[in-house]
Short mmCIF file of C-alpha atoms and ligand atoms in Angstrom, two decimals:
data_model
loop_
_atom_site.label_atom_id
_atom_site.label_comp_id
_atom_site.label_asym_id
_atom_site.label_seq_id
_atom_site.Cartn_x
_atom_site.Cartn_y
_atom_site.Cartn_z
CA MET U 304 3.38 4.39 20.56
CA ASN U 305 6.72 3.62 18.95
CA ILE U 306 8.34 0.25 19.10
CA PRO U 307 11.49 0.64 21.19
CA LEU U 308 14.83 -0.46 19.74
CA THR U 309 14.45 -3.90 21.31
CA LEU U 310 11.34 -4.22 19.12
CA THR U 311 9.47 -5.84 21.95
CA LEU U 312 5.77 -5.20 21.52
CA SER U 313 3.95 -3.46 24.35
CA GLU U 314 0.84 -5.07 25.83
CA GLU U 315 -1.33 -2.66 23.82
CA GLN U 316 0.49 -3.52 20.61
CA SER U 317 0.16 -7.25 21.21
CA ALA U 318 -3.56 -6.78 21.85
CA LEU U 319 -3.90 -4.72 18.66
CA GLN U 320 -2.09 -7.43 16.72
CA SER U 321 -4.33 -10.21 18.13
CA GLU U 322 -7.48 -8.21 17.46
CA SER U 323 -6.36 -7.57 13.85
CA ARG U 324 -5.45 -11.23 13.36
CA LYS U 325 -8.88 -12.26 14.60
CA PHE U 326 -10.55 -9.75 12.28
CA ALA U 327 -8.53 -11.07 9.32
CA ARG U 328 -9.47 -14.68 10.16
CA THR U 329 -13.17 -14.02 10.62
CA GLU U 330 -13.87 -11.28 8.05
CA ILE U 331 -11.20 -11.61 5.34
CA LEU U 332 -10.10 -15.24 4.94
CA PRO U 333 -13.61 -16.67 4.37
CA ILE U 334 -14.24 -14.38 1.37
CA ALA U 335 -10.71 -13.93 -0.03
CA ALA U 336 -10.70 -16.76 -2.60
CA GLU U 337 -14.13 -15.91 -4.00
CA CYS U 338 -13.36 -12.17 -4.30
CA ASP U 339 -10.11 -13.08 -6.05
CA ARG U 340 -11.83 -15.47 -8.48
CA ASP U 341 -14.59 -13.01 -9.40
CA SER U 342 -12.48 -9.85 -9.05
CA THR U 343 -15.18 -8.50 -6.73
CA PHE U 344 -14.70 -5.43 -4.57
CA PRO U 345 -16.00 -6.52 -1.12
CA THR U 346 -18.06 -3.45 -0.21
CA GLU U 347 -19.64 -5.10 2.85
CA PHE U 348 -16.22 -6.05 4.18
CA PHE U 349 -15.05 -2.42 3.97
CA LYS U 350 -18.15 -1.30 5.87
CA LYS U 351 -17.24 -3.75 8.66
CA ALA U 352 -13.60 -2.65 8.53
CA HIS U 353 -14.68 0.97 8.93
CA ALA U 354 -17.08 0.17 11.77
CA SER U 355 -14.33 -1.78 13.57
CA GLY U 356 -11.70 0.96 13.20
CA PHE U 357 -9.63 -0.84 10.53
CA MET U 358 -9.96 1.95 7.93
CA ASN U 359 -8.03 5.24 8.06
CA LEU U 360 -5.69 3.68 10.60
CA TYR U 361 -3.02 6.38 10.27
CA GLN U 362 -5.39 9.38 10.29
CA GLU U 363 -5.72 11.48 13.40
CA VAL U 364 -8.58 10.83 15.83
CA GLU U 365 -9.57 14.53 15.63
CA CYS U 366 -10.09 13.98 11.90
CA GLY U 367 -12.18 10.87 12.45
CA GLY U 368 -9.34 8.39 11.89
CA THR U 369 -8.18 5.53 14.12
CA GLY U 370 -5.17 7.59 15.19
CA LEU U 371 -2.50 4.88 15.17
CA SER U 372 1.19 5.60 14.81
CA LEU U 373 2.73 4.37 11.56
CA THR U 374 4.40 1.53 13.48
CA ASP U 375 1.09 0.37 14.93
CA THR U 376 -0.58 0.82 11.54
CA CYS U 377 2.01 -1.59 10.13
CA LEU U 378 1.28 -4.16 12.84
CA VAL U 379 -2.39 -4.11 11.86
CA VAL U 380 -1.78 -4.09 8.10
CA GLU U 381 0.47 -7.18 8.26
CA GLU U 382 -2.45 -9.09 9.76
CA LEU U 383 -4.97 -7.81 7.20
CA ALA U 384 -2.56 -8.65 4.35
CA SER U 385 -2.00 -12.16 5.68
CA GLY U 386 -5.74 -12.63 5.03
CA CYS U 387 -5.86 -10.89 1.63
CA ALA U 388 -3.39 -8.43 0.15
CA GLY U 389 -6.00 -6.92 -2.18
CA MET U 390 -8.22 -5.96 0.75
CA ALA U 391 -5.21 -4.63 2.68
CA THR U 392 -4.20 -2.54 -0.35
CA SER U 393 -7.66 -1.02 -0.60
CA VAL U 394 -7.62 -0.31 3.14
CA VAL U 395 -4.27 1.51 3.08
CA ALA U 396 -5.17 3.36 -0.13
CA ASN U 397 -7.31 5.69 1.99
CA ASP U 398 -4.31 6.51 4.17
CA LEU U 399 -2.24 7.07 1.03
CA ALA U 400 -4.82 9.53 -0.32
CA LEU U 401 -5.35 11.32 2.99
CA SER U 402 -1.72 11.55 4.14
CA PRO U 403 -0.84 14.45 1.80
CA LEU U 404 -3.59 16.31 3.66
CA LYS U 405 -2.49 15.02 7.07
CA PHE U 406 1.01 16.39 6.37
CA PHE U 407 0.30 19.58 4.39
CA ALA U 408 -3.35 20.72 4.71
CA THR U 409 -4.52 23.60 6.89
CA ASP U 410 -6.76 22.78 9.85
CA GLU U 411 -9.71 24.07 7.87
CA GLN U 412 -8.86 21.80 4.92
CA LYS U 413 -8.42 18.78 7.24
CA GLU U 414 -11.86 19.46 8.69
CA LYS U 415 -13.34 19.74 5.20
CA PHE U 416 -11.51 16.96 3.36
CA ILE U 417 -10.27 14.34 5.86
CA LYS U 418 -13.02 14.26 8.45
CA PRO U 419 -16.01 13.53 6.16
CA ILE U 420 -14.13 10.64 4.52
CA CYS U 421 -13.05 9.10 7.82
CA GLU U 422 -16.40 9.58 9.51
CA SER U 423 -18.54 8.28 6.68
CA GLY U 424 -16.41 5.29 5.67
CA ALA U 425 -16.05 6.65 2.14
CA PHE U 426 -13.05 6.01 -0.10
CA ALA U 427 -10.41 8.48 -1.23
CA SER U 428 -7.82 7.82 -3.95
CA PHE U 429 -4.27 9.02 -4.53
CA CYS U 430 -3.86 10.10 -8.16
CA LEU U 431 -0.21 10.49 -9.15
CA SER U 432 0.59 7.90 -11.86
CA GLU U 433 -0.40 8.45 -15.48
CA PRO U 434 -0.28 6.37 -18.65
CA GLY U 435 3.01 8.10 -19.55
CA ALA U 436 4.40 8.76 -16.06
CA GLY U 437 4.85 5.88 -13.60
CA SER U 438 8.39 5.72 -12.21
CA ASP U 439 9.04 9.26 -13.49
CA ALA U 440 6.56 10.93 -11.19
CA ALA U 441 7.93 14.41 -11.99
CA GLY U 442 7.02 13.81 -15.66
CA ILE U 443 3.24 13.98 -15.17
CA SER U 444 1.18 15.74 -17.85
CA THR U 445 -2.13 16.37 -16.07
CA LYS U 446 -2.43 20.10 -16.40
CA ALA U 447 -3.65 22.65 -13.87
CA GLU U 448 -4.51 26.09 -15.16
CA LYS U 449 -5.33 28.92 -12.79
CA LYS U 450 -8.34 31.02 -13.75
CA GLY U 451 -9.36 33.53 -11.08
CA ASP U 452 -10.51 31.71 -7.98
CA TYR U 453 -10.40 28.33 -9.72
CA TYR U 454 -8.00 25.80 -11.22
CA ILE U 455 -9.01 23.87 -14.30
CA LEU U 456 -7.66 20.31 -14.42
CA ASN U 457 -7.18 18.26 -17.59
CA GLY U 458 -5.52 14.87 -17.90
CA GLN U 459 -5.66 11.17 -17.17
CA LYS U 460 -4.52 9.23 -14.15
CA GLN U 461 -3.73 5.51 -14.25
CA TRP U 462 -3.64 2.57 -11.79
CA ILE U 463 -5.78 4.38 -9.25
CA THR U 464 -6.55 2.15 -6.28
CA ASN U 465 -10.26 2.36 -5.35
CA GLY U 466 -10.66 4.75 -8.31
CA GLY U 467 -14.17 3.52 -9.11
CA TYR U 468 -15.40 3.81 -5.51
CA ALA U 469 -13.69 6.98 -4.32
CA SER U 470 -15.75 10.01 -3.45
CA GLN U 471 -12.64 12.18 -3.32
CA TYR U 472 -9.36 12.24 -5.23
CA THR U 473 -5.98 13.65 -4.21
CA VAL U 474 -4.68 14.75 -7.59
CA PHE U 475 -1.21 15.82 -8.66
CA ALA U 476 -1.12 18.14 -11.67
CA THR U 477 1.37 20.51 -13.22
CA LEU U 478 1.06 24.24 -13.82
CA ASP U 479 3.97 24.06 -16.24
CA LYS U 480 5.40 20.71 -17.39
CA SER U 481 8.67 22.36 -18.47
CA LYS U 482 9.36 23.11 -14.80
CA LYS U 483 9.30 19.34 -14.05
CA HIS U 484 8.86 18.67 -10.32
CA ALA U 485 8.84 22.40 -9.51
CA GLY U 486 5.59 22.89 -11.46
CA ILE U 487 3.57 20.22 -9.63
CA CYS U 488 0.67 21.00 -7.26
CA CYS U 489 -1.54 18.81 -5.09
CA PHE U 490 -5.33 19.26 -5.23
CA VAL U 491 -8.38 17.72 -3.63
CA VAL U 492 -11.11 16.92 -6.15
CA ASP U 493 -14.63 15.82 -5.26
CA ALA U 494 -15.50 12.80 -7.41
CA ASP U 495 -18.89 14.34 -8.23
CA THR U 496 -17.34 17.37 -9.88
CA GLU U 497 -18.33 17.75 -13.52
CA GLY U 498 -15.70 16.31 -15.87
CA VAL U 499 -14.41 13.61 -13.48
CA THR U 500 -14.81 10.06 -14.83
CA ALA U 501 -13.47 6.81 -13.41
CA GLY U 502 -12.80 4.18 -16.07
CA PRO U 503 -13.33 0.41 -15.90
CA HIS U 504 -11.76 -1.82 -13.26
CA GLU U 505 -8.53 -3.43 -14.49
CA ASP U 506 -8.58 -7.23 -14.84
CA LYS U 507 -5.37 -7.87 -12.88
CA LEU U 508 -3.11 -10.88 -12.28
CA GLY U 509 -3.31 -10.53 -8.49
CA GLN U 510 -4.91 -8.42 -5.77
CA ARG U 511 -7.97 -8.79 -7.94
CA CYS U 512 -10.53 -7.67 -5.37
CA SER U 513 -8.82 -4.31 -4.99
CA ASN U 514 -10.42 -1.84 -7.38
CA THR U 515 -7.97 -0.29 -9.87
CA THR U 516 -9.11 2.15 -12.56
CA PRO U 517 -7.99 5.03 -14.71
CA VAL U 518 -9.51 8.40 -13.77
CA GLN U 519 -10.10 11.11 -16.36
CA PHE U 520 -10.25 14.86 -15.65
CA ASP U 521 -11.86 16.96 -18.41
CA ASN U 522 -12.02 20.69 -17.72
CA VAL U 523 -12.58 20.00 -14.04
CA LYS U 524 -13.12 23.27 -12.20
CA ILE U 525 -11.96 23.30 -8.58
CA PRO U 526 -11.74 26.19 -6.12
CA VAL U 527 -8.30 27.52 -5.15
CA SER U 528 -9.10 26.49 -1.58
CA ASN U 529 -8.62 22.86 -2.74
CA LEU U 530 -4.88 23.40 -3.29
CA ILE U 531 -2.93 21.44 -0.65
CA GLY U 532 0.33 23.13 0.33
CA LYS U 533 1.72 25.73 -2.03
CA GLU U 534 1.88 25.92 -5.81
CA GLY U 535 4.94 23.94 -6.93
CA GLN U 536 5.10 22.01 -3.66
CA GLY U 537 3.13 19.05 -4.98
CA PHE U 538 6.11 16.83 -5.79
CA ALA U 539 7.49 17.16 -2.26
CA VAL U 540 3.97 16.44 -0.95
CA ALA U 541 3.87 13.23 -3.02
CA MET U 542 7.37 12.14 -2.00
CA LYS U 543 6.83 12.76 1.72
CA THR U 544 3.58 10.84 1.48
CA LEU U 545 5.29 7.92 -0.26
CA ASP U 546 8.03 7.90 2.41
CA ALA U 547 5.29 7.22 4.96
CA SER U 548 3.20 4.87 2.86
CA ARG U 549 6.03 2.61 1.65
CA PRO U 550 6.32 0.97 5.10
CA MET U 551 2.59 0.18 4.81
CA THR U 552 3.12 -1.50 1.44
CA ALA U 553 6.29 -3.22 2.67
CA ILE U 554 4.30 -4.79 5.48
CA ILE U 555 1.61 -5.96 3.03
CA ALA U 556 4.38 -7.90 1.27
CA THR U 557 5.44 -9.33 4.65
CA GLY U 558 1.85 -10.34 5.41
CA ILE U 559 1.62 -12.18 2.07
CA ALA U 560 4.99 -13.86 2.68
CA ARG U 561 3.98 -14.93 6.17
CA ALA U 562 0.76 -16.50 4.92
CA ALA U 563 2.70 -18.40 2.22
CA TYR U 564 5.27 -19.57 4.76
CA GLU U 565 2.60 -20.77 7.20
CA HIS U 566 0.87 -22.76 4.46
CA ALA U 567 4.19 -24.25 3.32
CA LEU U 568 5.23 -25.19 6.86
CA ARG U 569 1.95 -27.00 7.53
CA TYR U 570 1.89 -28.74 4.17
CA ALA U 571 5.50 -29.88 4.48
CA THR U 572 4.67 -31.72 7.70
CA GLU U 573 1.54 -33.34 6.18
CA ARG U 574 2.77 -34.28 2.72
CA LYS U 575 4.57 -37.62 2.61
CA GLN U 576 7.00 -38.78 -0.06
CA PHE U 577 9.48 -41.65 0.22
CA GLU U 578 7.38 -42.73 3.24
CA ARG U 579 8.14 -39.67 5.34
CA PRO U 580 6.96 -36.06 5.62
CA ILE U 581 8.78 -33.83 3.15
CA SER U 582 9.66 -31.56 6.10
CA SER U 583 12.18 -34.22 7.14
CA PHE U 584 14.26 -33.48 4.04
CA GLN U 585 16.98 -30.90 4.46
CA GLY U 586 16.17 -29.34 1.07
CA ILE U 587 12.71 -28.38 2.37
CA GLN U 588 13.98 -27.47 5.84
CA PHE U 589 16.45 -24.98 4.37
CA MET U 590 13.69 -23.37 2.31
CA LEU U 591 11.54 -23.01 5.44
CA ALA U 592 14.48 -21.65 7.45
CA ASP U 593 15.22 -19.02 4.78
CA MET U 594 11.54 -18.07 4.61
CA ALA U 595 11.29 -17.54 8.38
CA THR U 596 14.54 -15.55 8.46
CA ASP U 597 13.57 -13.30 5.54
CA ILE U 598 10.12 -12.59 7.00
CA HIS U 599 11.72 -11.62 10.30
CA ALA U 600 14.23 -9.35 8.54
CA ALA U 601 11.55 -7.74 6.35
CA ARG U 602 9.35 -7.03 9.35
CA LEU U 603 12.21 -5.51 11.34
CA LEU U 604 13.30 -3.27 8.46
CA THR U 605 9.73 -2.07 8.03
CA LEU U 606 8.98 -1.44 11.69
CA HIS U 607 12.27 0.40 12.01
CA SER U 608 11.47 2.69 9.04
CA ALA U 609 7.97 3.29 10.46
CA SER U 610 9.37 4.12 13.92
CA LEU U 611 11.74 6.69 12.38
CA ILE U 612 8.80 8.37 10.66
CA ASP U 613 6.83 8.29 13.92
CA ASP U 614 9.78 10.08 15.52
CA GLY U 615 9.56 12.78 12.84
CA LYS U 616 12.83 11.77 11.16
CA GLN U 617 13.58 11.77 7.43
CA ALA U 618 13.39 8.10 6.45
CA SER U 619 13.19 7.98 2.64
CA VAL U 620 16.09 5.54 2.43
CA GLU U 621 14.88 3.30 5.24
CA SER U 622 11.35 3.24 3.74
CA SER U 623 12.75 2.34 0.34
CA MET U 624 14.98 -0.36 1.87
CA ALA U 625 11.97 -1.83 3.66
CA LYS U 626 9.78 -1.71 0.53
CA ARG U 627 12.47 -3.13 -1.77
CA PHE U 628 13.49 -5.93 0.59
CA SER U 629 9.99 -6.93 1.66
CA ALA U 630 8.56 -6.91 -1.87
CA ASP U 631 11.40 -9.06 -3.22
CA VAL U 632 11.15 -11.38 -0.20
CA GLY U 633 7.38 -11.65 -0.73
CA MET U 634 7.88 -12.75 -4.33
CA ARG U 635 10.61 -15.26 -3.45
CA ILE U 636 8.78 -16.80 -0.50
CA THR U 637 5.47 -17.19 -2.31
CA THR U 638 7.32 -18.81 -5.25
CA ASP U 639 9.08 -21.22 -2.87
CA SER U 640 5.79 -21.97 -1.17
CA VAL U 641 4.28 -23.00 -4.52
CA GLN U 642 7.39 -25.13 -5.04
CA ILE U 643 6.91 -26.93 -1.71
CA PHE U 644 3.27 -27.64 -2.65
CA GLY U 645 4.49 -28.97 -6.03
CA GLY U 646 1.75 -29.61 -8.61
CA TYR U 647 -0.97 -28.92 -6.02
CA GLY U 648 0.47 -25.47 -5.37
CA TYR U 649 0.03 -24.62 -9.03
CA THR U 650 -3.72 -25.21 -8.83
CA LYS U 651 -6.45 -22.99 -7.46
CA GLU U 652 -7.37 -25.77 -5.01
CA TYR U 653 -4.69 -24.42 -2.64
CA PRO U 654 -4.20 -20.79 -1.60
CA VAL U 655 -0.52 -20.40 -2.43
CA GLU U 656 -0.89 -19.58 -6.14
CA LYS U 657 -3.04 -16.56 -5.18
CA LEU U 658 -0.37 -15.42 -2.76
CA MET U 659 2.25 -15.64 -5.53
CA ARG U 660 0.07 -13.57 -7.88
CA ASP U 661 -0.67 -11.06 -5.12
CA ALA U 662 3.03 -10.74 -4.24
CA LYS U 663 4.06 -9.66 -7.74
CA LEU U 664 2.27 -6.34 -7.42
CA MET U 665 4.35 -5.44 -4.36
CA GLN U 666 7.45 -5.14 -6.58
CA ILE U 667 5.57 -2.73 -8.86
CA TYR U 668 3.26 -0.29 -7.08
CA GLU U 669 4.28 2.64 -4.88
CA GLY U 670 7.61 2.63 -6.68
CA THR U 671 9.06 -0.45 -8.34
CA SER U 672 11.86 -2.38 -6.64
CA GLN U 673 14.19 -0.65 -9.12
CA ILE U 674 12.97 2.84 -8.07
CA GLN U 675 13.57 1.94 -4.41
CA ARG U 676 17.15 1.09 -5.35
CA VAL U 677 17.43 4.49 -7.10
CA VAL U 678 16.34 6.26 -3.91
CA ILE U 679 18.79 4.23 -1.80
CA ALA U 680 21.75 4.51 -4.19
CA ARG U 681 21.33 8.27 -4.69
CA GLU U 682 21.63 8.77 -0.95
CA LEU U 683 24.66 6.48 -0.71
CA LEU U 684 26.44 8.38 -3.45
CA LYS U 685 25.34 11.87 -2.41
CA ASP U 686 28.26 12.65 -0.15
CA ILE U 687 30.84 11.09 -2.48
CA SER U 688 30.09 12.77 -5.81
N1 CAA T 2193 10.71 14.22 0.53
C1 CAA T 2193 10.71 15.54 0.24
N2 CAA T 2193 11.24 16.03 -0.92
C2 CAA T 2193 11.77 15.15 -1.79
C3 CAA T 2193 11.81 13.77 -1.56
C4 CAA T 2193 11.26 13.31 -0.33
N3 CAA T 2193 11.26 12.01 -0.03
N4 CAA T 2193 12.39 13.15 -2.59
C5 CAA T 2193 12.73 14.11 -3.46
N5 CAA T 2193 12.36 15.33 -2.98
C6 CAA T 2193 12.60 16.62 -3.58
C7 CAA T 2193 14.09 16.79 -3.88
O1 CAA T 2193 14.80 17.30 -2.75
C8 CAA T 2193 14.07 17.77 -5.02
O2 CAA T 2193 13.81 19.07 -4.52
P1 CAA T 2193 14.71 20.37 -4.91
O3 CAA T 2193 14.53 20.60 -6.35
O4 CAA T 2193 14.15 21.43 -4.04
O5 CAA T 2193 16.10 19.97 -4.59
C9 CAA T 2193 12.82 17.36 -5.78
O6 CAA T 2193 11.98 16.68 -4.85
C10 CAA T 2193 13.09 16.49 -6.98
O7 CAA T 2193 13.73 15.30 -6.52
P2 CAA T 2193 14.51 14.33 -7.50
O8 CAA T 2193 15.48 15.13 -8.32
O9 CAA T 2193 15.05 13.22 -6.69
O10 CAA T 2193 13.32 13.84 -8.45
P3 CAA T 2193 13.32 12.81 -9.64
O11 CAA T 2193 12.48 13.34 -10.73
O12 CAA T 2193 14.71 12.39 -9.98
O13 CAA T 2193 12.46 11.56 -9.03
C11 CAA T 2193 12.05 9.47 -7.89
C12 CAA T 2193 12.77 10.85 -7.92
C13 CAA T 2193 12.52 8.86 -6.59
C14 CAA T 2193 12.44 8.56 -9.02
C15 CAA T 2193 10.51 9.68 -7.87
O14 CAA T 2193 10.05 10.12 -9.11
C16 CAA T 2193 9.74 8.45 -7.46
O15 CAA T 2193 9.62 8.13 -6.27
N6 CAA T 2193 9.18 7.71 -8.47
C17 CAA T 2193 8.28 6.60 -8.18
C18 CAA T 2193 6.86 7.10 -8.11
C19 CAA T 2193 5.98 6.19 -7.32
O16 CAA T 2193 6.36 5.60 -6.32
N7 CAA T 2193 4.74 6.12 -7.75
C20 CAA T 2193 3.76 5.34 -7.05
C21 CAA T 2193 2.41 5.87 -7.31
S1 CAA T 2193 1.30 5.54 -6.01
C22 CAA T 2193 0.81 3.95 -6.14
O17 CAA T 2193 1.37 3.12 -6.79
C23 CAA T 2193 -0.28 3.68 -5.20
C24 CAA T 2193 -1.42 2.90 -5.57
O18 CAA T 2193 -2.52 3.39 -5.80
C25 CAA T 2193 -1.31 1.44 -5.45
#
């Protein structure tokens, strides 16, 4: 159900939010620091998340998903991210990989490619970025060659979330690089297909428990029935998918920011300097006031963009605004939280340094903050030029 313009949560939405918060407190928070330290992918956690309906949130019930609207998905994801952004990222990565199919696959393809993933609790990965094509998504080099009833894929994908655990990849490849975006196609590739190799897990600054790998495709032969949408439609498939997934990443940034704010608020009332809690100083109060305001604004922007998508409206600009604003807010608030904790905040004894490291990624993946500004500015200038 969509959030109405008043943005008052319905009883069902409040219950969903409380249930997700409880799940984050009991299943995520106790293991978050250890998984971060060791860069461990928490397989058992994901099994519990799947069993409790916290995986494949945005996928249709008929396809084995939880069947939430994008708005409700965002309510859940904020709670998961407030526990650990890396786990939230790995959770929503399945929705990112399956949404091209949700939007463009035939019923037969949905049955074949979405349902088994959702029902089994397996992972799927979205493979767009490459070593030489990040922001310039239309500049991908992974090649698709049609040979009879098959396509042969060759190329390398980079920064693939859950790449080492996925049993299925949603892969974007070009039939003809000179055609730029018009040559791109979207394919489903079974991870067990000969020639598919996931590389080693990246040793990242933050979101360390989320698995990130390169994935190599060497003469990978896939049937034509694995083409999603039409030949040359792949770029639009990717962009429409990102329109819907950017609110999910925006709300991860909000979840991180909220956790940092809550830690800072508590600490500011406990920590005494000059014989009084530091929260009694206006310098700290103003930081807390700005944090609370920015979190509220980020959440509203995100839920609004999600509700537009739920209503079937074009919301590229609103999604980009939500992602840009929330990611930048996440970075600023986590940095300020470390500042309020002072020297203690800079140590691993307290959770705020992790939040600051986790927040940085939000300004980079699913389109950098600069790319979001490109999307927004192009639309602003469209009718003028
Ligand atoms: N929906 C549908 N179609 C769209 C669209 C959208 N949102 N945006 C663009 N298109 C269409 C355009 O209408 C145009 O079509 P026509 O030729 O028919 O007119 C076509 O696509 C090309 O559009 P542009 O000219 O705007 O394309 P561009 O090359 O200039 O690129 C861009 C635009 C916004 C910069 C895009 O490349 C982009 O979003 N880059 C960032 C990529 C990104 O976010 N990558 C993240 C990878 S996933 C990840 O990080 C996840 C993870 O695992 C953690």
